[in-house]
Amino acid sequence: MRPVLNETTNATKRLETKSKEGESDKGRVLHFLKGVYATTRDYSLKYDLKKCMEIIEGKENQEVIDLKNALSEALIENETLFAEKCELAVTLECMKAERKE
């Protein structure tokens, strides 16, 4: 009976915690989030935890990539429309000047 009790003493638990101390804070947080993600049944929480893990790991999620692409397209279209607006304003001023003459 004695050997069975020796296996669950604090000595083995200390070895486990020492190996965990070598991990970075980032690794411990990720490990904790993955544990909660695996045990929870709340799908909303799972989604939030997954996004948090992606951010901590440095992965850029697809939504952010799509938003960046849409923003760059909108900026290009804005520049094009601004140039066209300037040309139309000049044309309008020329037509007004011709009409007055």
PDB file of N, CA and C in Angstrom:
ATOM      1  N   MET A   1       0.816  -1.188   0.000  1.00  0.00           N
ATOM      2  CA  MET A   1       0.000   0.000   0.000  1.00  0.00           C
ATOM      3  C   MET A   1       0.863   1.256   0.000  1.00  0.00           C
ATOM      4  N   ARG A   2       1.996   1.165   0.573  1.00  0.00           N
ATOM      5  CA  ARG A   2       2.869   2.322   0.652  1.00  0.00           C
ATOM      6  C   ARG A   2       3.311   2.837  -0.714  1.00  0.00           C
ATOM      7  N   PRO A   3       3.701   2.000  -1.674  1.00  0.00           N
ATOM      8  CA  PRO A   3       4.126   2.501  -2.982  1.00  0.00           C
ATOM      9  C   PRO A   3       3.012   3.251  -3.719  1.00  0.00           C
ATOM     10  N   VAL A   4       1.789   2.851  -3.529  1.00  0.00           N
ATOM     11  CA  VAL A   4       0.689   3.532  -4.197  1.00  0.00           C
ATOM     12  C   VAL A   4       0.569   4.954  -3.674  1.00  0.00           C
ATOM     13  N   LEU A   5       0.725   5.126  -2.373  1.00  0.00           N
ATOM     14  CA  LEU A   5       0.637   6.457  -1.793  1.00  0.00           C
ATOM     15  C   LEU A   5       1.821   7.324  -2.212  1.00  0.00           C
ATOM     16  N   ASN A   6       2.980   6.719  -2.382  1.00  0.00           N
ATOM     17  CA  ASN A   6       4.156   7.481  -2.782  1.00  0.00           C
ATOM     18  C   ASN A   6       4.001   8.078  -4.180  1.00  0.00           C
ATOM     19  N   GLU A   7       3.235   7.433  -5.030  1.00  0.00           N
ATOM     20  CA  GLU A   7       3.068   7.926  -6.393  1.00  0.00           C
ATOM     21  C   GLU A   7       2.281   9.226  -6.447  1.00  0.00           C
ATOM     22  N   THR A   8       1.453   9.474  -5.440  1.00  0.00           N
ATOM     23  CA  THR A   8       0.612  10.670  -5.473  1.00  0.00           C
ATOM     24  C   THR A   8       1.054  11.712  -4.456  1.00  0.00           C
ATOM     25  N   THR A   9       2.288  11.690  -4.076  1.00  0.00           N
ATOM     26  CA  THR A   9       2.757  12.674  -3.104  1.00  0.00           C
ATOM     27  C   THR A   9       3.015  14.004  -3.784  1.00  0.00           C
ATOM     28  N   ASN A  10       3.330  14.974  -2.989  1.00  0.00           N
ATOM     29  CA  ASN A  10       3.615  16.313  -3.504  1.00  0.00           C
ATOM     30  C   ASN A  10       4.878  16.339  -4.361  1.00  0.00           C
ATOM     31  N   ALA A  11       5.762  15.373  -4.163  1.00  0.00           N
ATOM     32  CA  ALA A  11       7.010  15.353  -4.929  1.00  0.00           C
ATOM     33  C   ALA A  11       6.726  15.258  -6.428  1.00  0.00           C
ATOM     34  N   THR A  12       5.799  14.411  -6.820  1.00  0.00           N
ATOM     35  CA  THR A  12       5.498  14.296  -8.251  1.00  0.00           C
ATOM     36  C   THR A  12       4.760  15.528  -8.750  1.00  0.00           C
ATOM     37  N   LYS A  13       3.950  16.118  -7.905  1.00  0.00           N
ATOM     38  CA  LYS A  13       3.237  17.323  -8.306  1.00  0.00           C
ATOM     39  C   LYS A  13       4.208  18.481  -8.489  1.00  0.00           C
ATOM     40  N   ARG A  14       5.238  18.537  -7.672  1.00  0.00           N
ATOM     41  CA  ARG A  14       6.234  19.603  -7.807  1.00  0.00           C
ATOM     42  C   ARG A  14       6.986  19.477  -9.129  1.00  0.00           C
ATOM     43  N   LEU A  15       7.272  18.253  -9.540  1.00  0.00           N
ATOM     44  CA  LEU A  15       7.953  18.055 -10.817  1.00  0.00           C
ATOM     45  C   LEU A  15       7.092  18.559 -11.970  1.00  0.00           C
ATOM     46  N   GLU A  16       5.795  18.319 -11.880  1.00  0.00           N
ATOM     47  CA  GLU A  16       4.899  18.788 -12.934  1.00  0.00           C
ATOM     48  C   GLU A  16       4.860  20.307 -12.985  1.00  0.00           C
ATOM     49  N   THR A  17       4.811  20.952 -11.818  1.00  0.00           N
ATOM     50  CA  THR A  17       4.737  22.410 -11.798  1.00  0.00           C
ATOM     51  C   THR A  17       6.057  23.025 -12.237  1.00  0.00           C
ATOM     52  N   LYS A  18       7.169  22.369 -11.931  1.00  0.00           N
ATOM     53  CA  LYS A  18       8.456  22.906 -12.369  1.00  0.00           C
ATOM     54  C   LYS A  18       8.558  22.893 -13.887  1.00  0.00           C
ATOM     55  N   SER A  19       8.040  21.851 -14.512  1.00  0.00           N
ATOM     56  CA  SER A  19       8.086  21.817 -15.970  1.00  0.00           C
ATOM     57  C   SER A  19       7.171  22.886 -16.557  1.00  0.00           C
ATOM     58  N   LYS A  20       6.083  23.189 -15.869  1.00  0.00           N
ATOM     59  CA  LYS A  20       5.183  24.234 -16.344  1.00  0.00           C
ATOM     60  C   LYS A  20       5.767  25.620 -16.125  1.00  0.00           C
ATOM     61  N   GLU A  21       6.631  25.780 -15.129  1.00  0.00           N
ATOM     62  CA  GLU A  21       7.240  27.082 -14.870  1.00  0.00           C
ATOM     63  C   GLU A  21       8.143  27.502 -16.019  1.00  0.00           C
ATOM     64  N   GLY A  22       8.669  26.536 -16.750  1.00  0.00           N
ATOM     65  CA  GLY A  22       9.524  26.840 -17.887  1.00  0.00           C
ATOM     66  C   GLY A  22       8.764  27.469 -19.042  1.00  0.00           C
ATOM     67  N   GLU A  23       7.455  27.290 -19.075  1.00  0.00           N
ATOM     68  CA  GLU A  23       6.643  27.873 -20.139  1.00  0.00           C
ATOM     69  C   GLU A  23       6.546  29.381 -19.977  1.00  0.00           C
ATOM     70  N   SER A  24       6.306  30.036 -21.053  1.00  0.00           N
ATOM     71  CA  SER A  24       6.118  31.481 -20.990  1.00  0.00           C
ATOM     72  C   SER A  24       4.698  31.780 -20.533  1.00  0.00           C
ATOM     73  N   ASP A  25       4.478  33.033 -20.184  1.00  0.00           N
ATOM     74  CA  ASP A  25       3.129  33.448 -19.799  1.00  0.00           C
ATOM     75  C   ASP A  25       2.158  33.225 -20.954  1.00  0.00           C
ATOM     76  N   LYS A  26       2.625  33.496 -22.132  1.00  0.00           N
ATOM     77  CA  LYS A  26       1.801  33.324 -23.325  1.00  0.00           C
ATOM     78  C   LYS A  26       1.379  31.860 -23.475  1.00  0.00           C
ATOM     79  N   GLY A  27       2.314  30.967 -23.260  1.00  0.00           N
ATOM     80  CA  GLY A  27       2.025  29.541 -23.366  1.00  0.00           C
ATOM     81  C   GLY A  27       1.040  29.075 -22.312  1.00  0.00           C
ATOM     82  N   ARG A  28       1.198  29.593 -21.091  1.00  0.00           N
ATOM     83  CA  ARG A  28       0.273  29.208 -20.020  1.00  0.00           C
ATOM     84  C   ARG A  28      -1.129  29.712 -20.304  1.00  0.00           C
ATOM     85  N   VAL A  29      -1.228  30.934 -20.799  1.00  0.00           N
ATOM     86  CA  VAL A  29      -2.546  31.490 -21.115  1.00  0.00           C
ATOM     87  C   VAL A  29      -3.190  30.681 -22.237  1.00  0.00           C
ATOM     88  N   LEU A  30      -2.418  30.356 -23.265  1.00  0.00           N
ATOM     89  CA  LEU A  30      -2.953  29.548 -24.363  1.00  0.00           C
ATOM     90  C   LEU A  30      -3.401  28.179 -23.874  1.00  0.00           C
ATOM     91  N   HIS A  31      -2.603  27.577 -23.004  1.00  0.00           N
ATOM     92  CA  HIS A  31      -2.952  26.267 -22.456  1.00  0.00           C
ATOM     93  C   HIS A  31      -4.256  26.354 -21.670  1.00  0.00           C
ATOM     94  N   PHE A  32      -4.398  27.394 -20.862  1.00  0.00           N
ATOM     95  CA  PHE A  32      -5.616  27.580 -20.077  1.00  0.00           C
ATOM     96  C   PHE A  32      -6.826  27.789 -20.991  1.00  0.00           C
ATOM     97  N   LEU A  33      -6.665  28.656 -22.001  1.00  0.00           N
ATOM     98  CA  LEU A  33      -7.777  28.922 -22.918  1.00  0.00           C
ATOM     99  C   LEU A  33      -8.184  27.668 -23.686  1.00  0.00           C
ATOM    100  N   LYS A  34      -7.204  26.870 -24.088  1.00  0.00           N
ATOM    101  CA  LYS A  34      -7.517  25.630 -24.798  1.00  0.00           C
ATOM    102  C   LYS A  34      -8.261  24.657 -23.896  1.00  0.00           C
ATOM    103  N   GLY A  35      -7.882  24.625 -22.611  1.00  0.00           N
ATOM    104  CA  GLY A  35      -8.586  23.765 -21.662  1.00  0.00           C
ATOM    105  C   GLY A  35     -10.030  24.184 -21.471  1.00  0.00           C
ATOM    106  N   VAL A  36     -10.247  25.477 -21.315  1.00  0.00           N
ATOM    107  CA  VAL A  36     -11.615  25.985 -21.157  1.00  0.00           C
ATOM    108  C   VAL A  36     -12.402  25.756 -22.444  1.00  0.00           C
ATOM    109  N   TYR A  37     -11.756  25.971 -23.581  1.00  0.00           N
ATOM    110  CA  TYR A  37     -12.408  25.766 -24.878  1.00  0.00           C
ATOM    111  C   TYR A  37     -12.872  24.313 -25.026  1.00  0.00           C
ATOM    112  N   ALA A  38     -12.040  23.380 -24.573  1.00  0.00           N
ATOM    113  CA  ALA A  38     -12.374  21.964 -24.708  1.00  0.00           C
ATOM    114  C   ALA A  38     -13.496  21.543 -23.763  1.00  0.00           C
ATOM    115  N   THR A  39     -13.617  22.198 -22.620  1.00  0.00           N
ATOM    116  CA  THR A  39     -14.595  21.755 -21.629  1.00  0.00           C
ATOM    117  C   THR A  39     -15.931  22.481 -21.701  1.00  0.00           C
ATOM    118  N   THR A  40     -15.978  23.649 -22.282  1.00  0.00           N
ATOM    119  CA  THR A  40     -17.223  24.418 -22.273  1.00  0.00           C
ATOM    120  C   THR A  40     -18.202  23.913 -23.327  1.00  0.00           C
ATOM    121  N   ARG A  41     -19.472  24.107 -23.037  1.00  0.00           N
ATOM    122  CA  ARG A  41     -20.521  23.741 -23.988  1.00  0.00           C
ATOM    123  C   ARG A  41     -21.188  24.978 -24.579  1.00  0.00           C
ATOM    124  N   ASP A  42     -20.783  26.142 -24.114  1.00  0.00           N
ATOM    125  CA  ASP A  42     -21.340  27.409 -24.589  1.00  0.00           C
ATOM    126  C   ASP A  42     -20.651  27.777 -25.903  1.00  0.00           C
ATOM    127  N   TYR A  43     -21.401  27.725 -26.998  1.00  0.00           N
ATOM    128  CA  TYR A  43     -20.808  27.951 -28.317  1.00  0.00           C
ATOM    129  C   TYR A  43     -20.367  29.396 -28.518  1.00  0.00           C
ATOM    130  N   SER A  44     -21.058  30.312 -27.889  1.00  0.00           N
ATOM    131  CA  SER A  44     -20.653  31.714 -27.978  1.00  0.00           C
ATOM    132  C   SER A  44     -19.297  31.909 -27.306  1.00  0.00           C
ATOM    133  N   LEU A  45     -19.136  31.305 -26.139  1.00  0.00           N
ATOM    134  CA  LEU A  45     -17.856  31.379 -25.429  1.00  0.00           C
ATOM    135  C   LEU A  45     -16.764  30.681 -26.226  1.00  0.00           C
ATOM    136  N   LYS A  46     -17.086  29.549 -26.836  1.00  0.00           N
ATOM    137  CA  LYS A  46     -16.095  28.836 -27.646  1.00  0.00           C
ATOM    138  C   LYS A  46     -15.596  29.713 -28.794  1.00  0.00           C
ATOM    139  N   TYR A  47     -16.523  30.419 -29.445  1.00  0.00           N
ATOM    140  CA  TYR A  47     -16.142  31.304 -30.545  1.00  0.00           C
ATOM    141  C   TYR A  47     -15.206  32.399 -30.044  1.00  0.00           C
ATOM    142  N   ASP A  48     -15.572  33.020 -28.914  1.00  0.00           N
ATOM    143  CA  ASP A  48     -14.744  34.088 -28.354  1.00  0.00           C
ATOM    144  C   ASP A  48     -13.370  33.570 -27.956  1.00  0.00           C
ATOM    145  N   LEU A  49     -13.330  32.390 -27.335  1.00  0.00           N
ATOM    146  CA  LEU A  49     -12.047  31.811 -26.928  1.00  0.00           C
ATOM    147  C   LEU A  49     -11.183  31.492 -28.146  1.00  0.00           C
ATOM    148  N   LYS A  50     -11.807  30.991 -29.199  1.00  0.00           N
ATOM    149  CA  LYS A  50     -11.048  30.668 -30.415  1.00  0.00           C
ATOM    150  C   LYS A  50     -10.424  31.925 -31.007  1.00  0.00           C
ATOM    151  N   LYS A  51     -11.190  33.021 -31.036  1.00  0.00           N
ATOM    152  CA  LYS A  51     -10.658  34.280 -31.557  1.00  0.00           C
ATOM    153  C   LYS A  51      -9.522  34.787 -30.669  1.00  0.00           C
ATOM    154  N   CYS A  52      -9.680  34.655 -29.350  1.00  0.00           N
ATOM    155  CA  CYS A  52      -8.613  35.073 -28.430  1.00  0.00           C
ATOM    156  C   CYS A  52      -7.346  34.263 -28.673  1.00  0.00           C
ATOM    157  N   MET A  53      -7.502  32.954 -28.849  1.00  0.00           N
ATOM    158  CA  MET A  53      -6.337  32.103 -29.089  1.00  0.00           C
ATOM    159  C   MET A  53      -5.655  32.479 -30.403  1.00  0.00           C
ATOM    160  N   GLU A  54      -6.438  32.775 -31.434  1.00  0.00           N
ATOM    161  CA  GLU A  54      -5.849  33.181 -32.712  1.00  0.00           C
ATOM    162  C   GLU A  54      -5.066  34.474 -32.568  1.00  0.00           C
ATOM    163  N   ILE A  55      -5.603  35.409 -31.807  1.00  0.00           N
ATOM    164  CA  ILE A  55      -4.918  36.685 -31.607  1.00  0.00           C
ATOM    165  C   ILE A  55      -3.622  36.478 -30.842  1.00  0.00           C
ATOM    166  N   ILE A  56      -3.671  35.681 -29.772  1.00  0.00           N
ATOM    167  CA  ILE A  56      -2.476  35.444 -28.960  1.00  0.00           C
ATOM    168  C   ILE A  56      -1.417  34.709 -29.770  1.00  0.00           C
ATOM    169  N   GLU A  57      -1.833  33.761 -30.594  1.00  0.00           N
ATOM    170  CA  GLU A  57      -0.885  33.012 -31.419  1.00  0.00           C
ATOM    171  C   GLU A  57      -0.334  33.852 -32.568  1.00  0.00           C
ATOM    172  N   GLY A  58      -0.942  34.991 -32.815  1.00  0.00           N
ATOM    173  CA  GLY A  58      -0.462  35.865 -33.876  1.00  0.00           C
ATOM    174  C   GLY A  58      -1.072  35.572 -35.225  1.00  0.00           C
ATOM    175  N   LYS A  59      -2.059  34.710 -35.253  1.00  0.00           N
ATOM    176  CA  LYS A  59      -2.734  34.422 -36.514  1.00  0.00           C
ATOM    177  C   LYS A  59      -3.739  35.525 -36.790  1.00  0.00           C
ATOM    178  N   GLU A  60      -3.819  35.890 -38.038  1.00  0.00           N
ATOM    179  CA  GLU A  60      -4.771  36.915 -38.434  1.00  0.00           C
ATOM    180  C   GLU A  60      -6.016  36.197 -38.941  1.00  0.00           C
ATOM    181  N   ASN A  61      -7.138  36.441 -38.301  1.00  0.00           N
ATOM    182  CA  ASN A  61      -8.333  35.716 -38.710  1.00  0.00           C
ATOM    183  C   ASN A  61      -8.881  36.255 -40.026  1.00  0.00           C
ATOM    184  N   GLN A  62      -9.702  35.460 -40.656  1.00  0.00           N
ATOM    185  CA  GLN A  62     -10.189  35.760 -41.998  1.00  0.00           C
ATOM    186  C   GLN A  62     -11.011  37.038 -42.035  1.00  0.00           C
ATOM    187  N   GLU A  63     -11.748  37.325 -40.970  1.00  0.00           N
ATOM    188  CA  GLU A  63     -12.563  38.539 -40.947  1.00  0.00           C
ATOM    189  C   GLU A  63     -11.693  39.790 -41.058  1.00  0.00           C
ATOM    190  N   VAL A  64     -10.579  39.798 -40.355  1.00  0.00           N
ATOM    191  CA  VAL A  64      -9.680  40.953 -40.391  1.00  0.00           C
ATOM    192  C   VAL A  64      -9.077  41.101 -41.785  1.00  0.00           C
ATOM    193  N   ILE A  65      -8.704  39.997 -42.388  1.00  0.00           N
ATOM    194  CA  ILE A  65      -8.138  40.036 -43.739  1.00  0.00           C
ATOM    195  C   ILE A  65      -9.164  40.586 -44.728  1.00  0.00           C
ATOM    196  N   ASP A  66     -10.409  40.108 -44.616  1.00  0.00           N
ATOM    197  CA  ASP A  66     -11.467  40.596 -45.508  1.00  0.00           C
ATOM    198  C   ASP A  66     -11.714  42.086 -45.313  1.00  0.00           C
ATOM    199  N   LEU A  67     -11.715  42.530 -44.067  1.00  0.00           N
ATOM    200  CA  LEU A  67     -11.930  43.953 -43.798  1.00  0.00           C
ATOM    201  C   LEU A  67     -10.798  44.809 -44.349  1.00  0.00           C
ATOM    202  N   LYS A  68      -9.565  44.336 -44.226  1.00  0.00           N
ATOM    203  CA  LYS A  68      -8.428  45.080 -44.777  1.00  0.00           C
ATOM    204  C   LYS A  68      -8.530  45.186 -46.293  1.00  0.00           C
ATOM    205  N   ASN A  69      -8.901  44.088 -46.944  1.00  0.00           N
ATOM    206  CA  ASN A  69      -9.047  44.107 -48.402  1.00  0.00           C
ATOM    207  C   ASN A  69     -10.166  45.051 -48.828  1.00  0.00           C
ATOM    208  N   ALA A  70     -11.287  45.007 -48.119  1.00  0.00           N
ATOM    209  CA  ALA A  70     -12.407  45.893 -48.452  1.00  0.00           C
ATOM    210  C   ALA A  70     -12.020  47.353 -48.245  1.00  0.00           C
ATOM    211  N   LEU A  71     -11.261  47.629 -47.192  1.00  0.00           N
ATOM    212  CA  LEU A  71     -10.821  48.998 -46.932  1.00  0.00           C
ATOM    213  C   LEU A  71      -9.898  49.499 -48.033  1.00  0.00           C
ATOM    214  N   SER A  72      -8.958  48.672 -48.457  1.00  0.00           N
ATOM    215  CA  SER A  72      -8.042  49.109 -49.519  1.00  0.00           C
ATOM    216  C   SER A  72      -8.797  49.345 -50.827  1.00  0.00           C
ATOM    217  N   GLU A  73      -9.778  48.485 -51.137  1.00  0.00           N
ATOM    218  CA  GLU A  73     -10.581  48.690 -52.344  1.00  0.00           C
ATOM    219  C   GLU A  73     -11.385  49.983 -52.249  1.00  0.00           C
ATOM    220  N   ALA A  74     -11.940  50.256 -51.075  1.00  0.00           N
ATOM    221  CA  ALA A  74     -12.724  51.484 -50.885  1.00  0.00           C
ATOM    222  C   ALA A  74     -11.839  52.722 -51.018  1.00  0.00           C
ATOM    223  N   LEU A  75     -10.619  52.653 -50.517  1.00  0.00           N
ATOM    224  CA  LEU A  75      -9.701  53.792 -50.632  1.00  0.00           C
ATOM    225  C   LEU A  75      -9.319  54.056 -52.087  1.00  0.00           C
ATOM    226  N   ILE A  76      -9.083  53.002 -52.833  1.00  0.00           N
ATOM    227  CA  ILE A  76      -8.751  53.161 -54.252  1.00  0.00           C
ATOM    228  C   ILE A  76      -9.932  53.766 -55.004  1.00  0.00           C
ATOM    229  N   GLU A  77     -11.136  53.264 -54.724  1.00  0.00           N
ATOM    230  CA  GLU A  77     -12.335  53.810 -55.373  1.00  0.00           C
ATOM    231  C   GLU A  77     -12.553  55.266 -54.980  1.00  0.00           C
ATOM    232  N   ASN A  78     -12.268  55.597 -53.726  1.00  0.00           N
ATOM    233  CA  ASN A  78     -12.414  56.975 -53.254  1.00  0.00           C
ATOM    234  C   ASN A  78     -11.472  57.912 -54.011  1.00  0.00           C
ATOM    235  N   GLU A  79     -10.230  57.491 -54.216  1.00  0.00           N
ATOM    236  CA  GLU A  79      -9.273  58.313 -54.963  1.00  0.00           C
ATOM    237  C   GLU A  79      -9.732  58.516 -56.405  1.00  0.00           C
ATOM    238  N   THR A  80     -10.239  57.456 -57.018  1.00  0.00           N
ATOM    239  CA  THR A  80     -10.729  57.546 -58.396  1.00  0.00           C
ATOM    240  C   THR A  80     -11.901  58.514 -58.492  1.00  0.00           C
ATOM    241  N   LEU A  81     -12.845  58.385 -57.573  1.00  0.00           N
ATOM    242  CA  LEU A  81     -14.011  59.272 -57.583  1.00  0.00           C
ATOM    243  C   LEU A  81     -13.628  60.719 -57.306  1.00  0.00           C
ATOM    244  N   PHE A  82     -12.637  60.929 -56.442  1.00  0.00           N
ATOM    245  CA  PHE A  82     -12.194  62.294 -56.150  1.00  0.00           C
ATOM    246  C   PHE A  82     -11.578  62.938 -57.390  1.00  0.00           C
ATOM    247  N   ALA A  83     -10.765  62.173 -58.116  1.00  0.00           N
ATOM    248  CA  ALA A  83     -10.155  62.696 -59.347  1.00  0.00           C
ATOM    249  C   ALA A  83     -11.238  63.020 -60.379  1.00  0.00           C
ATOM    250  N   GLU A  84     -12.229  62.138 -60.495  1.00  0.00           N
ATOM    251  CA  GLU A  84     -13.330  62.380 -61.433  1.00  0.00           C
ATOM    252  C   GLU A  84     -14.134  63.611 -61.018  1.00  0.00           C
ATOM    253  N   LYS A  85     -14.335  63.778 -59.725  1.00  0.00           N
ATOM    254  CA  LYS A  85     -15.063  64.951 -59.214  1.00  0.00           C
ATOM    255  C   LYS A  85     -14.318  66.238 -59.564  1.00  0.00           C
ATOM    256  N   CYS A  86     -13.006  66.224 -59.404  1.00  0.00           N
ATOM    257  CA  CYS A  86     -12.207  67.414 -59.736  1.00  0.00           C
ATOM    258  C   CYS A  86     -12.314  67.745 -61.221  1.00  0.00           C
ATOM    259  N   GLU A  87     -12.240  66.734 -62.072  1.00  0.00           N
ATOM    260  CA  GLU A  87     -12.368  66.958 -63.514  1.00  0.00           C
ATOM    261  C   GLU A  87     -13.737  67.540 -63.858  1.00  0.00           C
ATOM    262  N   LEU A  88     -14.788  67.004 -63.232  1.00  0.00           N
ATOM    263  CA  LEU A  88     -16.137  67.507 -63.499  1.00  0.00           C
ATOM    264  C   LEU A  88     -16.315  68.932 -62.998  1.00  0.00           C
ATOM    265  N   ALA A  89     -15.684  69.256 -61.870  1.00  0.00           N
ATOM    266  CA  ALA A  89     -15.771  70.624 -61.349  1.00  0.00           C
ATOM    267  C   ALA A  89     -15.103  71.603 -62.306  1.00  0.00           C
ATOM    268  N   VAL A  90     -13.963  71.231 -62.855  1.00  0.00           N
ATOM    269  CA  VAL A  90     -13.267  72.087 -63.824  1.00  0.00           C
ATOM    270  C   VAL A  90     -14.113  72.237 -65.083  1.00  0.00           C
ATOM    271  N   THR A  91     -14.689  71.143 -65.558  1.00  0.00           N
ATOM    272  CA  THR A  91     -15.551  71.195 -66.742  1.00  0.00           C
ATOM    273  C   THR A  91     -16.751  72.099 -66.503  1.00  0.00           C
ATOM    274  N   LEU A  92     -17.353  71.995 -65.333  1.00  0.00           N
ATOM    275  CA  LEU A  92     -18.501  72.833 -64.991  1.00  0.00           C
ATOM    276  C   LEU A  92     -18.126  74.307 -64.968  1.00  0.00           C
ATOM    277  N   GLU A  93     -16.980  74.613 -64.385  1.00  0.00           N
ATOM    278  CA  GLU A  93     -16.526  76.010 -64.343  1.00  0.00           C
ATOM    279  C   GLU A  93     -16.266  76.542 -65.752  1.00  0.00           C
ATOM    280  N   CYS A  94     -15.699  75.711 -66.613  1.00  0.00           N
ATOM    281  CA  CYS A  94     -15.458  76.124 -68.003  1.00  0.00           C
ATOM    282  C   CYS A  94     -16.778  76.383 -68.725  1.00  0.00           C
ATOM    283  N   MET A  95     -17.767  75.525 -68.499  1.00  0.00           N
ATOM    284  CA  MET A  95     -19.068  75.702 -69.142  1.00  0.00           C
ATOM    285  C   MET A  95     -19.768  76.958 -68.633  1.00  0.00           C
ATOM    286  N   LYS A  96     -19.633  77.247 -67.346  1.00  0.00           N
ATOM    287  CA  LYS A  96     -20.221  78.466 -66.784  1.00  0.00           C
ATOM    288  C   LYS A  96     -19.553  79.702 -67.382  1.00  0.00           C
ATOM    289  N   ALA A  97     -18.237  79.637 -67.551  1.00  0.00           N
ATOM    290  CA  ALA A  97     -17.499  80.768 -68.121  1.00  0.00           C
ATOM    291  C   ALA A  97     -17.900  80.983 -69.575  1.00  0.00           C
ATOM    292  N   GLU A  98     -18.079  79.901 -70.334  1.00  0.00           N
ATOM    293  CA  GLU A  98     -18.494  80.012 -71.731  1.00  0.00           C
ATOM    294  C   GLU A  98     -19.907  80.570 -71.839  1.00  0.00           C
ATOM    295  N   ARG A  99     -20.773  80.196 -70.936  1.00  0.00           N
ATOM    296  CA  ARG A  99     -22.163  80.649 -70.967  1.00  0.00           C
ATOM    297  C   ARG A  99     -22.258  82.152 -70.695  1.00  0.00           C
ATOM    298  N   LYS A 100     -21.406  82.654 -69.800  1.00  0.00           N
ATOM    299  CA  LYS A 100     -21.426  84.081 -69.464  1.00  0.00           C
ATOM    300  C   LYS A 100     -20.923  84.928 -70.629  1.00  0.00           C
ATOM    301  N   GLU A 101     -20.079  84.382 -71.455  1.00  0.00           N
ATOM    302  CA  GLU A 101     -19.505  85.160 -72.563  1.00  0.00           C
ATOM    303  C   GLU A 101     -20.418  85.316 -73.670  1.00  0.00           C
TER     304      GLU A 101
END
